[in-house]
């Protein structure tokens, strides 16, 4: 996810039940619900929530501060003049976090969120408005963190 300084990432992975380079046996980690428990679910949720909400250099998780507009533009198509769309943001996050494994209905809700104001009205997507872009990217990341399939991937 373009973390600026992932120095404590291994600690978060361990809390989530996946210690880096130390699977439980030679077959690797179990998939699906096999490795889930209340601690690992909370650890995964807390980590992604931290990435979605922490900003700046003066917080305890500054290493997880992400400039989403810059990161997402770098992940999108590299065509001259191309502007990242709301669909690109959702697609990039879903591919990065869930390997795209999500229902069509849930994907649609995420895409609709990207162009919905705080008052519930449809607003045009504007990738040049950095505050709007950042707020929506962080919100989409948070929403993905509460989707059950996030915990299973």
mmCIF file of C-alpha atoms in Angstrom:
data_model
loop_
_atom_site.group_PDB
_atom_site.id
_atom_site.type_symbol
_atom_site.label_atom_id
_atom_site.label_comp_id
_atom_site.label_asym_id
_atom_site.label_seq_id
_atom_site.Cartn_x
_atom_site.Cartn_y
_atom_site.Cartn_z
ATOM 1 C CA UNK A 1 0.000 0.000 0.000
ATOM 2 C CA UNK A 2 2.887 2.370 -0.442
ATOM 3 C CA UNK A 3 3.830 2.686 3.210
ATOM 4 C CA UNK A 4 6.429 5.402 3.650
ATOM 5 C CA UNK A 5 8.443 3.563 6.326
ATOM 6 C CA UNK A 6 7.168 0.068 7.144
ATOM 7 C CA UNK A 7 9.668 -0.474 9.997
ATOM 8 C CA UNK A 8 7.105 -2.007 12.370
ATOM 9 C CA UNK A 9 5.313 -4.029 9.734
ATOM 10 C CA UNK A 10 6.719 -7.350 10.968
ATOM 11 C CA UNK A 11 5.283 -6.702 14.430
ATOM 12 C CA UNK A 12 1.844 -6.085 12.956
ATOM 13 C CA UNK A 13 2.122 -9.211 10.825
ATOM 14 C CA UNK A 14 2.993 -11.288 13.884
ATOM 15 C CA UNK A 15 -0.021 -9.909 15.781
ATOM 16 C CA UNK A 16 -2.172 -10.816 12.773
ATOM 17 C CA UNK A 17 -0.963 -14.420 12.941
ATOM 18 C CA UNK A 18 1.486 -14.342 10.031
ATOM 19 C CA UNK A 19 5.003 -13.940 11.304
ATOM 20 C CA UNK A 20 7.233 -12.968 8.390
ATOM 21 C CA UNK A 21 9.348 -15.896 7.086
ATOM 22 C CA UNK A 22 8.048 -18.165 9.875
ATOM 23 C CA UNK A 23 5.010 -20.131 8.698
ATOM 24 C CA UNK A 24 3.631 -22.689 11.156
ATOM 25 C CA UNK A 25 4.937 -25.572 9.018
ATOM 26 C CA UNK A 26 6.383 -26.317 5.573
ATOM 27 C CA UNK A 27 2.969 -26.081 3.913
ATOM 28 C CA UNK A 28 2.735 -22.397 4.881
ATOM 29 C CA UNK A 29 -0.125 -20.587 6.532
ATOM 30 C CA UNK A 30 -3.632 -21.965 6.452
ATOM 31 C CA UNK A 31 -6.093 -20.097 4.301
ATOM 32 C CA UNK A 32 -9.654 -19.011 4.886
ATOM 33 C CA UNK A 33 -10.932 -19.234 8.433
ATOM 34 C CA UNK A 34 -8.154 -21.641 9.489
ATOM 35 C CA UNK A 35 -5.922 -18.904 10.897
ATOM 36 C CA UNK A 36 -8.588 -16.548 12.211
ATOM 37 C CA UNK A 37 -9.332 -15.887 15.838
ATOM 38 C CA UNK A 38 -10.473 -12.800 17.731
ATOM 39 C CA UNK A 39 -6.903 -11.548 18.145
ATOM 40 C CA UNK A 40 -5.872 -11.886 14.499
ATOM 41 C CA UNK A 41 -9.114 -10.339 13.235
ATOM 42 C CA UNK A 42 -8.644 -7.321 15.488
ATOM 43 C CA UNK A 43 -4.948 -7.021 14.584
ATOM 44 C CA UNK A 44 -5.707 -7.001 10.845
ATOM 45 C CA UNK A 45 -8.539 -4.510 11.303
ATOM 46 C CA UNK A 46 -6.439 -2.229 13.551
ATOM 47 C CA UNK A 47 -3.511 -2.250 11.141
ATOM 48 C CA UNK A 48 -5.548 -1.287 8.088
ATOM 49 C CA UNK A 49 -7.470 1.270 10.142
ATOM 50 C CA UNK A 50 -4.132 2.814 11.167
ATOM 51 C CA UNK A 51 -3.016 3.007 7.548
ATOM 52 C CA UNK A 52 -6.350 4.608 6.620
ATOM 53 C CA UNK A 53 -6.341 7.209 9.385
ATOM 54 C CA UNK A 54 -2.763 8.155 10.285
ATOM 55 C CA UNK A 55 -1.238 11.186 8.650
ATOM 56 C CA UNK A 56 1.834 13.279 9.129
ATOM 57 C CA UNK A 57 5.142 12.746 10.861
ATOM 58 C CA UNK A 58 4.176 13.364 14.477
ATOM 59 C CA UNK A 59 2.010 10.352 15.254
ATOM 60 C CA UNK A 60 3.077 6.980 16.611
ATOM 61 C CA UNK A 61 2.427 5.247 13.297
ATOM 62 C CA UNK A 62 4.027 7.862 11.060
ATOM 63 C CA UNK A 63 5.755 5.029 9.205
ATOM 64 C CA UNK A 64 2.337 4.069 7.892
ATOM 65 C CA UNK A 65 1.449 7.493 6.542
ATOM 66 C CA UNK A 66 0.468 7.138 2.896
ATOM 67 C CA UNK A 67 -0.076 9.882 0.353
ATOM 68 C CA UNK A 68 -2.928 8.106 -1.383
ATOM 69 C CA UNK A 69 -3.322 10.442 -4.379
ATOM 70 C CA UNK A 70 0.355 9.998 -5.290
ATOM 71 C CA UNK A 71 0.400 6.250 -4.576
ATOM 72 C CA UNK A 72 -2.811 5.528 -6.494
ATOM 73 C CA UNK A 73 -1.749 7.617 -9.482
ATOM 74 C CA UNK A 74 1.496 5.618 -9.599
ATOM 75 C CA UNK A 75 -0.492 2.346 -9.546
ATOM 76 C CA UNK A 76 -2.927 3.405 -12.275
ATOM 77 C CA UNK A 77 -2.453 3.278 -16.039
ATOM 78 C CA UNK A 78 0.629 5.168 -17.177
ATOM 79 C CA UNK A 79 -0.865 7.022 -20.075
ATOM 80 C CA UNK A 80 -0.147 10.685 -20.817
ATOM 81 C CA UNK A 81 -2.812 12.849 -19.206
ATOM 82 C CA UNK A 82 -4.633 9.898 -17.626
ATOM 83 C CA UNK A 83 -6.625 10.787 -14.499
ATOM 84 C CA UNK A 84 -7.253 8.105 -11.871
ATOM 85 C CA UNK A 85 -10.975 7.363 -11.717
ATOM 86 C CA UNK A 86 -13.058 6.346 -8.717
ATOM 87 C CA UNK A 87 -13.253 2.885 -10.275
ATOM 88 C CA UNK A 88 -9.440 2.717 -10.455
ATOM 89 C CA UNK A 89 -9.147 3.506 -6.737
ATOM 90 C CA UNK A 90 -11.555 0.723 -5.796
ATOM 91 C CA UNK A 91 -9.922 -1.728 -8.228
ATOM 92 C CA UNK A 92 -6.386 -1.016 -7.011
ATOM 93 C CA UNK A 93 -7.343 -1.438 -3.353
ATOM 94 C CA UNK A 94 -9.324 -4.611 -4.029
ATOM 95 C CA UNK A 95 -6.487 -6.102 -6.075
ATOM 96 C CA UNK A 96 -3.919 -5.157 -3.426
ATOM 97 C CA UNK A 97 -5.883 -6.395 -0.422
ATOM 98 C CA UNK A 98 -8.290 -9.052 -1.672
ATOM 99 C CA UNK A 99 -6.871 -10.198 -5.013
ATOM 100 C CA UNK A 100 -10.111 -8.802 -6.424
ATOM 101 C CA UNK A 101 -12.107 -11.429 -4.486
ATOM 102 C CA UNK A 102 -15.306 -9.547 -3.624
ATOM 103 C CA UNK A 103 -18.933 -9.689 -4.671
ATOM 104 C CA UNK A 104 -20.225 -7.496 -7.474
ATOM 105 C CA UNK A 105 -22.675 -5.895 -5.031
ATOM 106 C CA UNK A 106 -19.944 -4.960 -2.546
ATOM 107 C CA UNK A 107 -17.753 -3.585 -5.336
ATOM 108 C CA UNK A 108 -20.689 -1.477 -6.522
ATOM 109 C CA UNK A 109 -21.252 -0.054 -3.008
ATOM 110 C CA UNK A 110 -17.559 0.889 -2.781
ATOM 111 C CA UNK A 111 -17.671 2.550 -6.198
ATOM 112 C CA UNK A 112 -20.795 4.505 -5.220
ATOM 113 C CA UNK A 113 -19.136 5.628 -1.979
ATOM 114 C CA UNK A 114 -16.373 7.281 -4.017
ATOM 115 C CA UNK A 115 -18.826 9.791 -5.496
ATOM 116 C CA UNK A 116 -21.113 10.324 -2.508
ATOM 117 C CA UNK A 117 -20.814 13.439 -0.333
ATOM 118 C CA UNK A 118 -21.037 13.431 3.449
ATOM 119 C CA UNK A 119 -24.644 14.544 2.989
ATOM 120 C CA UNK A 120 -25.443 11.479 0.856
ATOM 121 C CA UNK A 121 -25.615 13.293 -2.468
ATOM 122 C CA UNK A 122 -23.852 12.212 -5.649
ATOM 123 C CA UNK A 123 -20.903 14.457 -6.453
ATOM 124 C CA UNK A 124 -18.531 14.396 -9.423
ATOM 125 C CA UNK A 125 -15.253 12.538 -8.978
ATOM 126 C CA UNK A 126 -12.385 15.016 -8.991
ATOM 127 C CA UNK A 127 -8.900 13.476 -8.757
ATOM 128 C CA UNK A 128 -7.376 16.969 -8.817
ATOM 129 C CA UNK A 129 -8.993 17.868 -5.481
ATOM 130 C CA UNK A 130 -6.352 16.315 -3.211
ATOM 131 C CA UNK A 131 -8.421 16.621 -0.009
ATOM 132 C CA UNK A 132 -11.469 14.949 -1.580
ATOM 133 C CA UNK A 133 -9.311 12.263 -3.214
ATOM 134 C CA UNK A 134 -7.468 11.559 0.047
ATOM 135 C CA UNK A 135 -10.661 11.430 2.125
ATOM 136 C CA UNK A 136 -12.397 9.065 -0.276
ATOM 137 C CA UNK A 137 -9.351 6.798 -0.684
ATOM 138 C CA UNK A 138 -8.969 6.499 3.100
ATOM 139 C CA UNK A 139 -12.699 5.901 3.503
ATOM 140 C CA UNK A 140 -12.693 3.168 0.874
ATOM 141 C CA UNK A 141 -9.722 1.513 2.574
ATOM 142 C CA UNK A 142 -11.559 1.586 5.901
ATOM 143 C CA UNK A 143 -14.713 0.126 4.330
ATOM 144 C CA UNK A 144 -12.692 -2.700 2.784
ATOM 145 C CA UNK A 145 -11.224 -3.459 6.226
ATOM 146 C CA UNK A 146 -14.700 -4.335 7.545
ATOM 147 C CA UNK A 147 -15.658 -6.586 4.620
ATOM 148 C CA UNK A 148 -15.512 -10.239 5.765
ATOM 149 C CA UNK A 149 -13.451 -11.320 2.742
ATOM 150 C CA UNK A 150 -10.645 -8.956 3.880
ATOM 151 C CA UNK A 151 -10.187 -11.167 6.928
ATOM 152 C CA UNK A 152 -10.082 -14.311 4.795
ATOM 153 C CA UNK A 153 -7.379 -13.158 2.365
#
